[in-house]
Amino acid sequence: MTHRTSFLAAIVLAATTALPSFAADDGITIVEPYARASSPSAKSGAIFMMIHNDGAMPDRLIGAKSPAAQRVELHTHKENADGVMQMLEVEEGFAIPAGDNVMLARGGHHVMLMGLTQSLNNGDQVPLTLMFEKAGEVTLEVPVDLDRKPAAGSHGGHGAHNH
């Protein structure tokens, strides 16, 4: 385990006692999920969380669905040749190594809600189903938190991106 991964594992252990988490039968735990949109009239939003795989086998987040959006995709940010960050769909999903964590965070991997069917108002709940190769489906209610600040080093929100 890298130093960063060890640090994240410590955060998971601390967070699971105080923050919402959702677990699958196969060792997948979703820690501190939250949703946000750039404005009440936004046509897209995003969901962030930490995914912890306490199982003995690696898994992969391969998709997501929600009645809150016409389309739900797994996205990430990558820097192009000109040094500009671009948001891209990750069709193959996100690998979740055994005994490790994957962060879905602003400026990085995230679940993208496109064509919102409802506004994302602070304090609302967004139904979300995550689909894993091995763990299957994990269904959760994700709180909308429009006040949360991006983590240090994040590239910010979705307001400047076109989808």
PDB file of N, CA, C and O in Angstrom, residues 5-78:
ATOM      1  N   THR A   5      -2.500   5.694  -0.109  1.00  0.00           N
ATOM      2  CA  THR A   5      -3.536   4.686   0.101  1.00  0.00           C
ATOM      3  C   THR A   5      -3.704   4.397   1.585  1.00  0.00           C
ATOM      4  O   THR A   5      -4.821   4.263   2.070  1.00  0.00           O
ATOM      5  N   SER A   6      -2.588   4.322   2.335  1.00  0.00           N
ATOM      6  CA  SER A   6      -2.672   4.100   3.781  1.00  0.00           C
ATOM      7  C   SER A   6      -3.413   5.242   4.459  1.00  0.00           C
ATOM      8  O   SER A   6      -4.235   5.031   5.342  1.00  0.00           O
ATOM      9  N   PHE A   7      -3.117   6.467   4.045  1.00  0.00           N
ATOM     10  CA  PHE A   7      -3.792   7.635   4.588  1.00  0.00           C
ATOM     11  C   PHE A   7      -5.281   7.563   4.300  1.00  0.00           C
ATOM     12  O   PHE A   7      -6.109   7.815   5.173  1.00  0.00           O
ATOM     13  N   LEU A   8      -5.644   7.210   3.058  1.00  0.00           N
ATOM     14  CA  LEU A   8      -7.060   7.104   2.704  1.00  0.00           C
ATOM     15  C   LEU A   8      -7.744   5.996   3.490  1.00  0.00           C
ATOM     16  O   LEU A   8      -8.890   6.133   3.885  1.00  0.00           O
ATOM     17  N   ALA A   9      -7.042   4.905   3.718  1.00  0.00           N
ATOM     18  CA  ALA A   9      -7.625   3.819   4.505  1.00  0.00           C
ATOM     19  C   ALA A   9      -7.933   4.301   5.921  1.00  0.00           C
ATOM     20  O   ALA A   9      -8.974   3.967   6.490  1.00  0.00           O
ATOM     21  N   ALA A  10      -7.039   5.112   6.492  1.00  0.00           N
ATOM     22  CA  ALA A  10      -7.281   5.663   7.820  1.00  0.00           C
ATOM     23  C   ALA A  10      -8.497   6.577   7.804  1.00  0.00           C
ATOM     24  O   ALA A  10      -9.300   6.578   8.745  1.00  0.00           O
ATOM     25  N   ILE A  11      -8.644   7.354   6.745  1.00  0.00           N
ATOM     26  CA  ILE A  11      -9.810   8.226   6.619  1.00  0.00           C
ATOM     27  C   ILE A  11     -11.084   7.388   6.560  1.00  0.00           C
ATOM     28  O   ILE A  11     -12.079   7.713   7.188  1.00  0.00           O
ATOM     29  N   VAL A  12     -11.048   6.292   5.803  1.00  0.00           N
ATOM     30  CA  VAL A  12     -12.222   5.417   5.701  1.00  0.00           C
ATOM     31  C   VAL A  12     -12.607   4.901   7.072  1.00  0.00           C
ATOM     32  O   VAL A  12     -13.775   4.935   7.451  1.00  0.00           O
ATOM     33  N   LEU A  13     -11.635   4.439   7.835  1.00  0.00           N
ATOM     34  CA  LEU A  13     -11.941   3.896   9.158  1.00  0.00           C
ATOM     35  C   LEU A  13     -12.547   4.968  10.061  1.00  0.00           C
ATOM     36  O   LEU A  13     -13.511   4.718  10.772  1.00  0.00           O
ATOM     37  N   ALA A  14     -12.010   6.165  10.010  1.00  0.00           N
ATOM     38  CA  ALA A  14     -12.554   7.254  10.831  1.00  0.00           C
ATOM     39  C   ALA A  14     -13.925   7.671  10.328  1.00  0.00           C
ATOM     40  O   ALA A  14     -14.834   7.912  11.110  1.00  0.00           O
ATOM     41  N   ALA A  15     -14.072   7.757   9.025  1.00  0.00           N
ATOM     42  CA  ALA A  15     -15.315   8.259   8.443  1.00  0.00           C
ATOM     43  C   ALA A  15     -16.474   7.297   8.616  1.00  0.00           C
ATOM     44  O   ALA A  15     -17.612   7.716   8.754  1.00  0.00           O
ATOM     45  N   THR A  16     -16.213   6.008   8.604  1.00  0.00           N
ATOM     46  CA  THR A  16     -17.314   5.054   8.668  1.00  0.00           C
ATOM     47  C   THR A  16     -18.028   5.081  10.006  1.00  0.00           C
ATOM     48  O   THR A  16     -19.151   4.624  10.117  1.00  0.00           O
ATOM     49  N   THR A  17     -17.408   5.654  11.022  1.00  0.00           N
ATOM     50  CA  THR A  17     -18.093   5.732  12.307  1.00  0.00           C
ATOM     51  C   THR A  17     -18.956   6.975  12.437  1.00  0.00           C
ATOM     52  O   THR A  17     -19.833   7.022  13.279  1.00  0.00           O
ATOM     53  N   ALA A  18     -18.725   8.003  11.586  1.00  0.00           N
ATOM     54  CA  ALA A  18     -19.449   9.251  11.756  1.00  0.00           C
ATOM     55  C   ALA A  18     -20.261   9.666  10.538  1.00  0.00           C
ATOM     56  O   ALA A  18     -21.123  10.512  10.643  1.00  0.00           O
ATOM     57  N   LEU A  19     -20.006   9.102   9.386  1.00  0.00           N
ATOM     58  CA  LEU A  19     -20.623   9.564   8.152  1.00  0.00           C
ATOM     59  C   LEU A  19     -21.414   8.444   7.497  1.00  0.00           C
ATOM     60  O   LEU A  19     -21.164   7.274   7.739  1.00  0.00           O
ATOM     61  N   PRO A  20     -22.366   8.802   6.633  1.00  0.00           N
ATOM     62  CA  PRO A  20     -23.145   7.767   5.974  1.00  0.00           C
ATOM     63  C   PRO A  20     -22.270   6.843   5.138  1.00  0.00           C
ATOM     64  O   PRO A  20     -21.358   7.291   4.450  1.00  0.00           O
ATOM     65  N   SER A  21     -22.530   5.561   5.211  1.00  0.00           N
ATOM     66  CA  SER A  21     -21.850   4.603   4.350  1.00  0.00           C
ATOM     67  C   SER A  21     -22.834   3.510   3.981  1.00  0.00           C
ATOM     68  O   SER A  21     -23.805   3.266   4.685  1.00  0.00           O
ATOM     69  N   PHE A  22     -22.584   2.880   2.854  1.00  0.00           N
ATOM     70  CA  PHE A  22     -23.454   1.854   2.323  1.00  0.00           C
ATOM     71  C   PHE A  22     -22.577   0.682   1.913  1.00  0.00           C
ATOM     72  O   PHE A  22     -21.560   0.873   1.255  1.00  0.00           O
ATOM     73  N   ALA A  23     -22.951  -0.527   2.288  1.00  0.00           N
ATOM     74  CA  ALA A  23     -22.109  -1.685   2.028  1.00  0.00           C
ATOM     75  C   ALA A  23     -22.817  -2.716   1.161  1.00  0.00           C
ATOM     76  O   ALA A  23     -24.022  -2.921   1.279  1.00  0.00           O
ATOM     77  N   ALA A  24     -22.044  -3.363   0.292  1.00  0.00           N
ATOM     78  CA  ALA A  24     -22.511  -4.511  -0.481  1.00  0.00           C
ATOM     79  C   ALA A  24     -22.058  -5.767   0.251  1.00  0.00           C
ATOM     80  O   ALA A  24     -21.215  -5.710   1.151  1.00  0.00           O
ATOM     81  N   ASP A  25     -22.583  -6.900  -0.143  1.00  0.00           N
ATOM     82  CA  ASP A  25     -22.211  -8.166   0.502  1.00  0.00           C
ATOM     83  C   ASP A  25     -20.786  -8.593   0.179  1.00  0.00           C
ATOM     84  O   ASP A  25     -20.199  -9.359   0.918  1.00  0.00           O
ATOM     85  N   ASP A  26     -20.208  -8.109  -0.912  1.00  0.00           N
ATOM     86  CA  ASP A  26     -18.899  -8.574  -1.361  1.00  0.00           C
ATOM     87  C   ASP A  26     -17.761  -7.638  -0.989  1.00  0.00           C
ATOM     88  O   ASP A  26     -16.757  -7.552  -1.697  1.00  0.00           O
ATOM     89  N   GLY A  27     -17.859  -6.908   0.125  1.00  0.00           N
ATOM     90  CA  GLY A  27     -16.748  -6.119   0.614  1.00  0.00           C
ATOM     91  C   GLY A  27     -16.668  -4.702   0.084  1.00  0.00           C
ATOM     92  O   GLY A  27     -15.725  -3.999   0.391  1.00  0.00           O
ATOM     93  N   ILE A  28     -17.634  -4.256  -0.718  1.00  0.00           N
ATOM     94  CA  ILE A  28     -17.629  -2.885  -1.217  1.00  0.00           C
ATOM     95  C   ILE A  28     -18.393  -1.999  -0.238  1.00  0.00           C
ATOM     96  O   ILE A  28     -19.525  -2.301   0.129  1.00  0.00           O
ATOM     97  N   THR A  29     -17.751  -0.915   0.192  1.00  0.00           N
ATOM     98  CA  THR A  29     -18.397   0.059   1.068  1.00  0.00           C
ATOM     99  C   THR A  29     -18.308   1.433   0.409  1.00  0.00           C
ATOM    100  O   THR A  29     -17.242   1.826  -0.054  1.00  0.00           O
ATOM    101  N   ILE A  30     -19.425   2.136   0.382  1.00  0.00           N
ATOM    102  CA  ILE A  30     -19.492   3.487  -0.160  1.00  0.00           C
ATOM    103  C   ILE A  30     -19.482   4.442   1.028  1.00  0.00           C
ATOM    104  O   ILE A  30     -20.339   4.358   1.912  1.00  0.00           O
ATOM    105  N   VAL A  31     -18.508   5.356   1.070  1.00  0.00           N
ATOM    106  CA  VAL A  31     -18.318   6.239   2.210  1.00  0.00           C
ATOM    107  C   VAL A  31     -18.545   7.687   1.786  1.00  0.00           C
ATOM    108  O   VAL A  31     -18.004   8.138   0.779  1.00  0.00           O
ATOM    109  N   GLU A  32     -19.348   8.388   2.576  1.00  0.00           N
ATOM    110  CA  GLU A  32     -19.605   9.820   2.445  1.00  0.00           C
ATOM    111  C   GLU A  32     -19.960  10.259   1.019  1.00  0.00           C
ATOM    112  O   GLU A  32     -19.354  11.171   0.457  1.00  0.00           O
ATOM    113  N   PRO A  33     -20.997   9.658   0.428  1.00  0.00           N
ATOM    114  CA  PRO A  33     -21.420  10.133  -0.897  1.00  0.00           C
ATOM    115  C   PRO A  33     -22.131  11.475  -0.789  1.00  0.00           C
ATOM    116  O   PRO A  33     -22.783  11.761   0.219  1.00  0.00           O
ATOM    117  N   TYR A  34     -21.964  12.298  -1.808  1.00  0.00           N
ATOM    118  CA  TYR A  34     -22.733  13.538  -1.883  1.00  0.00           C
ATOM    119  C   TYR A  34     -22.870  13.959  -3.337  1.00  0.00           C
ATOM    120  O   TYR A  34     -22.062  13.598  -4.184  1.00  0.00           O
ATOM    121  N   ALA A  35     -23.939  14.704  -3.608  1.00  0.00           N
ATOM    122  CA  ALA A  35     -24.234  15.185  -4.961  1.00  0.00           C
ATOM    123  C   ALA A  35     -24.215  16.698  -4.958  1.00  0.00           C
ATOM    124  O   ALA A  35     -24.458  17.333  -3.933  1.00  0.00           O
ATOM    125  N   ARG A  36     -23.935  17.247  -6.148  1.00  0.00           N
ATOM    126  CA  ARG A  36     -24.015  18.696  -6.284  1.00  0.00           C
ATOM    127  C   ARG A  36     -24.259  19.081  -7.732  1.00  0.00           C
ATOM    128  O   ARG A  36     -24.017  18.297  -8.641  1.00  0.00           O
ATOM    129  N   ALA A  37     -24.758  20.281  -7.905  1.00  0.00           N
ATOM    130  CA  ALA A  37     -24.940  20.901  -9.219  1.00  0.00           C
ATOM    131  C   ALA A  37     -24.418  22.321  -9.103  1.00  0.00           C
ATOM    132  O   ALA A  37     -24.322  22.872  -8.009  1.00  0.00           O
ATOM    133  N   SER A  38     -24.085  22.918 -10.238  1.00  0.00           N
ATOM    134  CA  SER A  38     -23.507  24.260 -10.198  1.00  0.00           C
ATOM    135  C   SER A  38     -24.547  25.344  -9.899  1.00  0.00           C
ATOM    136  O   SER A  38     -24.204  26.409  -9.416  1.00  0.00           O
ATOM    137  N   SER A  39     -25.828  25.056 -10.193  1.00  0.00           N
ATOM    138  CA  SER A  39     -26.901  26.018  -9.916  1.00  0.00           C
ATOM    139  C   SER A  39     -28.234  25.279  -9.894  1.00  0.00           C
ATOM    140  O   SER A  39     -28.330  24.159 -10.401  1.00  0.00           O
ATOM    141  N   PRO A  40     -29.276  25.897  -9.347  1.00  0.00           N
ATOM    142  CA  PRO A  40     -30.584  25.232  -9.316  1.00  0.00           C
ATOM    143  C   PRO A  40     -31.134  24.917 -10.708  1.00  0.00           C
ATOM    144  O   PRO A  40     -31.904  23.983 -10.868  1.00  0.00           O
ATOM    145  N   SER A  41     -30.736  25.675 -11.710  1.00  0.00           N
ATOM    146  CA  SER A  41     -31.243  25.439 -13.068  1.00  0.00           C
ATOM    147  C   SER A  41     -30.300  24.590 -13.921  1.00  0.00           C
ATOM    148  O   SER A  41     -30.534  24.424 -15.117  1.00  0.00           O
ATOM    149  N   ALA A  42     -29.252  24.032 -13.321  1.00  0.00           N
ATOM    150  CA  ALA A  42     -28.271  23.243 -14.069  1.00  0.00           C
ATOM    151  C   ALA A  42     -28.923  22.024 -14.723  1.00  0.00           C
ATOM    152  O   ALA A  42     -29.860  21.443 -14.175  1.00  0.00           O
ATOM    153  N   LYS A  43     -28.426  21.649 -15.868  1.00  0.00           N
ATOM    154  CA  LYS A  43     -28.919  20.466 -16.575  1.00  0.00           C
ATOM    155  C   LYS A  43     -28.083  19.229 -16.263  1.00  0.00           C
ATOM    156  O   LYS A  43     -28.407  18.130 -16.688  1.00  0.00           O
ATOM    157  N   SER A  44     -26.987  19.414 -15.513  1.00  0.00           N
ATOM    158  CA  SER A  44     -26.150  18.286 -15.122  1.00  0.00           C
ATOM    159  C   SER A  44     -25.679  18.475 -13.690  1.00  0.00           C
ATOM    160  O   SER A  44     -25.726  19.576 -13.145  1.00  0.00           O
ATOM    161  N   GLY A  45     -25.261  17.387 -13.096  1.00  0.00           N
ATOM    162  CA  GLY A  45     -24.740  17.402 -11.740  1.00  0.00           C
ATOM    163  C   GLY A  45     -23.749  16.266 -11.596  1.00  0.00           C
ATOM    164  O   GLY A  45     -23.503  15.518 -12.551  1.00  0.00           O
ATOM    165  N   ALA A  46     -23.179  16.137 -10.433  1.00  0.00           N
ATOM    166  CA  ALA A  46     -22.189  15.086 -10.206  1.00  0.00           C
ATOM    167  C   ALA A  46     -22.340  14.515  -8.809  1.00  0.00           C
ATOM    168  O   ALA A  46     -22.854  15.174  -7.911  1.00  0.00           O
ATOM    169  N   ILE A  47     -21.881  13.269  -8.666  1.00  0.00           N
ATOM    170  CA  ILE A  47     -21.901  12.588  -7.376  1.00  0.00           C
ATOM    171  C   ILE A  47     -20.481  12.132  -7.071  1.00  0.00           C
ATOM    172  O   ILE A  47     -19.783  11.603  -7.936  1.00  0.00           O
ATOM    173  N   PHE A  48     -20.085  12.347  -5.817  1.00  0.00           N
ATOM    174  CA  PHE A  48     -18.737  12.021  -5.360  1.00  0.00           C
ATOM    175  C   PHE A  48     -18.825  11.120  -4.134  1.00  0.00           C
ATOM    176  O   PHE A  48     -19.820  11.137  -3.419  1.00  0.00           O
ATOM    177  N   MET A  49     -17.758  10.353  -3.876  1.00  0.00           N
ATOM    178  CA  MET A  49     -17.731   9.429  -2.746  1.00  0.00           C
ATOM    179  C   MET A  49     -16.380   8.751  -2.677  1.00  0.00           C
ATOM    180  O   MET A  49     -15.568   8.892  -3.599  1.00  0.00           O
ATOM    181  N   MET A  50     -16.167   7.983  -1.631  1.00  0.00           N
ATOM    182  CA  MET A  50     -15.035   7.068  -1.572  1.00  0.00           C
ATOM    183  C   MET A  50     -15.606   5.659  -1.675  1.00  0.00           C
ATOM    184  O   MET A  50     -16.601   5.343  -1.013  1.00  0.00           O
ATOM    185  N   ILE A  51     -14.992   4.839  -2.503  1.00  0.00           N
ATOM    186  CA  ILE A  51     -15.378   3.434  -2.614  1.00  0.00           C
ATOM    187  C   ILE A  51     -14.252   2.618  -1.999  1.00  0.00           C
ATOM    188  O   ILE A  51     -13.094   2.739  -2.414  1.00  0.00           O
ATOM    189  N   HIS A  52     -14.592   1.814  -1.005  1.00  0.00           N
ATOM    190  CA  HIS A  52     -13.602   0.967  -0.329  1.00  0.00           C
ATOM    191  C   HIS A  52     -13.920  -0.491  -0.635  1.00  0.00           C
ATOM    192  O   HIS A  52     -15.069  -0.923  -0.512  1.00  0.00           O
ATOM    193  N   ASN A  53     -12.913  -1.240  -1.049  1.00  0.00           N
ATOM    194  CA  ASN A  53     -13.057  -2.667  -1.316  1.00  0.00           C
ATOM    195  C   ASN A  53     -12.323  -3.429  -0.224  1.00  0.00           C
ATOM    196  O   ASN A  53     -11.101  -3.536  -0.237  1.00  0.00           O
ATOM    197  N   ASP A  54     -13.083  -3.947   0.724  1.00  0.00           N
ATOM    198  CA  ASP A  54     -12.509  -4.721   1.817  1.00  0.00           C
ATOM    199  C   ASP A  54     -12.441  -6.204   1.459  1.00  0.00           C
ATOM    200  O   ASP A  54     -12.000  -7.016   2.255  1.00  0.00           O
ATOM    201  N   GLY A  55     -12.849  -6.545   0.233  1.00  0.00           N
ATOM    202  CA  GLY A  55     -12.841  -7.938  -0.195  1.00  0.00           C
ATOM    203  C   GLY A  55     -11.456  -8.423  -0.579  1.00  0.00           C
ATOM    204  O   GLY A  55     -10.498  -7.650  -0.668  1.00  0.00           O
ATOM    205  N   ALA A  56     -11.351  -9.724  -0.823  1.00  0.00           N
ATOM    206  CA  ALA A  56     -10.076 -10.343  -1.196  1.00  0.00           C
ATOM    207  C   ALA A  56      -9.820 -10.268  -2.700  1.00  0.00           C
ATOM    208  O   ALA A  56      -8.715 -10.550  -3.151  1.00  0.00           O
ATOM    209  N   MET A  57     -10.834  -9.884  -3.467  1.00  0.00           N
ATOM    210  CA  MET A  57     -10.709  -9.831  -4.919  1.00  0.00           C
ATOM    211  C   MET A  57     -10.921  -8.398  -5.411  1.00  0.00           C
ATOM    212  O   MET A  57     -11.744  -7.676  -4.863  1.00  0.00           O
ATOM    213  N   PRO A  58     -10.199  -8.014  -6.468  1.00  0.00           N
ATOM    214  CA  PRO A  58     -10.470  -6.698  -7.052  1.00  0.00           C
ATOM    215  C   PRO A  58     -11.870  -6.672  -7.651  1.00  0.00           C
ATOM    216  O   PRO A  58     -12.442  -7.717  -7.971  1.00  0.00           O
ATOM    217  N   ASP A  59     -12.428  -5.502  -7.781  1.00  0.00           N
ATOM    218  CA  ASP A  59     -13.743  -5.331  -8.397  1.00  0.00           C
ATOM    219  C   ASP A  59     -13.642  -4.134  -9.334  1.00  0.00           C
ATOM    220  O   ASP A  59     -12.577  -3.522  -9.467  1.00  0.00           O
ATOM    221  N   ARG A  60     -14.720  -3.805  -9.999  1.00  0.00           N
ATOM    222  CA  ARG A  60     -14.732  -2.675 -10.932  1.00  0.00           C
ATOM    223  C   ARG A  60     -16.119  -2.053 -10.912  1.00  0.00           C
ATOM    224  O   ARG A  60     -17.119  -2.749 -11.038  1.00  0.00           O
ATOM    225  N   LEU A  61     -16.164  -0.728 -10.726  1.00  0.00           N
ATOM    226  CA  LEU A  61     -17.406   0.014 -10.892  1.00  0.00           C
ATOM    227  C   LEU A  61     -17.618   0.156 -12.391  1.00  0.00           C
ATOM    228  O   LEU A  61     -16.801   0.761 -13.082  1.00  0.00           O
ATOM    229  N   ILE A  62     -18.689  -0.444 -12.915  1.00  0.00           N
ATOM    230  CA  ILE A  62     -18.884  -0.482 -14.368  1.00  0.00           C
ATOM    231  C   ILE A  62     -20.040   0.386 -14.847  1.00  0.00           C
ATOM    232  O   ILE A  62     -20.216   0.567 -16.051  1.00  0.00           O
ATOM    233  N   GLY A  63     -20.828   0.930 -13.931  1.00  0.00           N
ATOM    234  CA  GLY A  63     -21.942   1.766 -14.355  1.00  0.00           C
ATOM    235  C   GLY A  63     -22.722   2.290 -13.174  1.00  0.00           C
ATOM    236  O   GLY A  63     -22.482   1.927 -12.028  1.00  0.00           O
ATOM    237  N   ALA A  64     -23.658   3.163 -13.496  1.00  0.00           N
ATOM    238  CA  ALA A  64     -24.533   3.744 -12.477  1.00  0.00           C
ATOM    239  C   ALA A  64     -25.830   4.160 -13.147  1.00  0.00           C
ATOM    240  O   ALA A  64     -25.870   4.385 -14.362  1.00  0.00           O
ATOM    241  N   LYS A  65     -26.887   4.240 -12.340  1.00  0.00           N
ATOM    242  CA  LYS A  65     -28.181   4.702 -12.853  1.00  0.00           C
ATOM    243  C   LYS A  65     -28.908   5.446 -11.755  1.00  0.00           C
ATOM    244  O   LYS A  65     -28.701   5.195 -10.566  1.00  0.00           O
ATOM    245  N   SER A  66     -29.766   6.382 -12.192  1.00  0.00           N
ATOM    246  CA  SER A  66     -30.554   7.166 -11.252  1.00  0.00           C
ATOM    247  C   SER A  66     -31.769   7.728 -11.971  1.00  0.00           C
ATOM    248  O   SER A  66     -31.649   8.207 -13.108  1.00  0.00           O
ATOM    249  N   PRO A  67     -32.928   7.717 -11.315  1.00  0.00           N
ATOM    250  CA  PRO A  67     -34.098   8.357 -11.914  1.00  0.00           C
ATOM    251  C   PRO A  67     -33.976   9.882 -11.928  1.00  0.00           C
ATOM    252  O   PRO A  67     -34.790  10.557 -12.544  1.00  0.00           O
ATOM    253  N   ALA A  68     -32.936  10.431 -11.288  1.00  0.00           N
ATOM    254  CA  ALA A  68     -32.746  11.882 -11.233  1.00  0.00           C
ATOM    255  C   ALA A  68     -32.133  12.442 -12.514  1.00  0.00           C
ATOM    256  O   ALA A  68     -32.039  13.659 -12.661  1.00  0.00           O
ATOM    257  N   ALA A  69     -31.741  11.559 -13.460  1.00  0.00           N
ATOM    258  CA  ALA A  69     -31.098  12.033 -14.694  1.00  0.00           C
ATOM    259  C   ALA A  69     -31.468  11.133 -15.866  1.00  0.00           C
ATOM    260  O   ALA A  69     -31.710   9.938 -15.697  1.00  0.00           O
ATOM    261  N   GLN A  70     -31.496  11.743 -17.053  1.00  0.00           N
ATOM    262  CA  GLN A  70     -31.763  10.968 -18.264  1.00  0.00           C
ATOM    263  C   GLN A  70     -30.611  10.013 -18.579  1.00  0.00           C
ATOM    264  O   GLN A  70     -30.841   8.913 -19.062  1.00  0.00           O
ATOM    265  N   ARG A  71     -29.369  10.457 -18.301  1.00  0.00           N
ATOM    266  CA  ARG A  71     -28.187   9.616 -18.506  1.00  0.00           C
ATOM    267  C   ARG A  71     -27.273   9.743 -17.304  1.00  0.00           C
ATOM    268  O   ARG A  71     -27.118  10.823 -16.746  1.00  0.00           O
ATOM    269  N   VAL A  72     -26.669   8.631 -16.933  1.00  0.00           N
ATOM    270  CA  VAL A  72     -25.697   8.617 -15.845  1.00  0.00           C
ATOM    271  C   VAL A  72     -24.444   7.940 -16.386  1.00  0.00           C
ATOM    272  O   VAL A  72     -24.513   6.834 -16.920  1.00  0.00           O
ATOM    273  N   GLU A  73     -23.313   8.626 -16.280  1.00  0.00           N
ATOM    274  CA  GLU A  73     -22.056   8.111 -16.818  1.00  0.00           C
ATOM    275  C   GLU A  73     -20.953   8.226 -15.774  1.00  0.00           C
ATOM    276  O   GLU A  73     -21.017   9.077 -14.890  1.00  0.00           O
ATOM    277  N   LEU A  74     -19.941   7.379 -15.925  1.00  0.00           N
ATOM    278  CA  LEU A  74     -18.739   7.476 -15.105  1.00  0.00           C
ATOM    279  C   LEU A  74     -17.765   8.379 -15.851  1.00  0.00           C
ATOM    280  O   LEU A  74     -17.488   8.152 -17.030  1.00  0.00           O
ATOM    281  N   HIS A  75     -17.268   9.404 -15.176  1.00  0.00           N
ATOM    282  CA  HIS A  75     -16.400  10.401 -15.813  1.00  0.00           C
ATOM    283  C   HIS A  75     -15.103  10.575 -15.035  1.00  0.00           C
ATOM    284  O   HIS A  75     -15.016  10.236 -13.862  1.00  0.00           O
ATOM    285  N   THR A  76     -14.119  11.147 -15.713  1.00  0.00           N
ATOM    286  CA  THR A  76     -12.878  11.570 -15.085  1.00  0.00           C
ATOM    287  C   THR A  76     -12.385  12.827 -15.776  1.00  0.00           C
ATOM    288  O   THR A  76     -12.915  13.217 -16.827  1.00  0.00           O
ATOM    289  N   HIS A  77     -11.403  13.460 -15.204  1.00  0.00           N
ATOM    290  CA  HIS A  77     -10.746  14.619 -15.810  1.00  0.00           C
ATOM    291  C   HIS A  77      -9.342  14.202 -16.246  1.00  0.00           C
ATOM    292  O   HIS A  77      -8.644  13.525 -15.501  1.00  0.00           O
ATOM    293  N   LYS A  78      -8.952  14.613 -17.444  1.00  0.00           N
ATOM    294  CA  LYS A  78      -7.594  14.363 -17.937  1.00  0.00           C
ATOM    295  C   LYS A  78      -7.087  15.621 -18.607  1.00  0.00           C
ATOM    296  O   LYS A  78      -7.838  16.348 -19.246  1.00  0.00           O
TER     297      LYS A  78
END
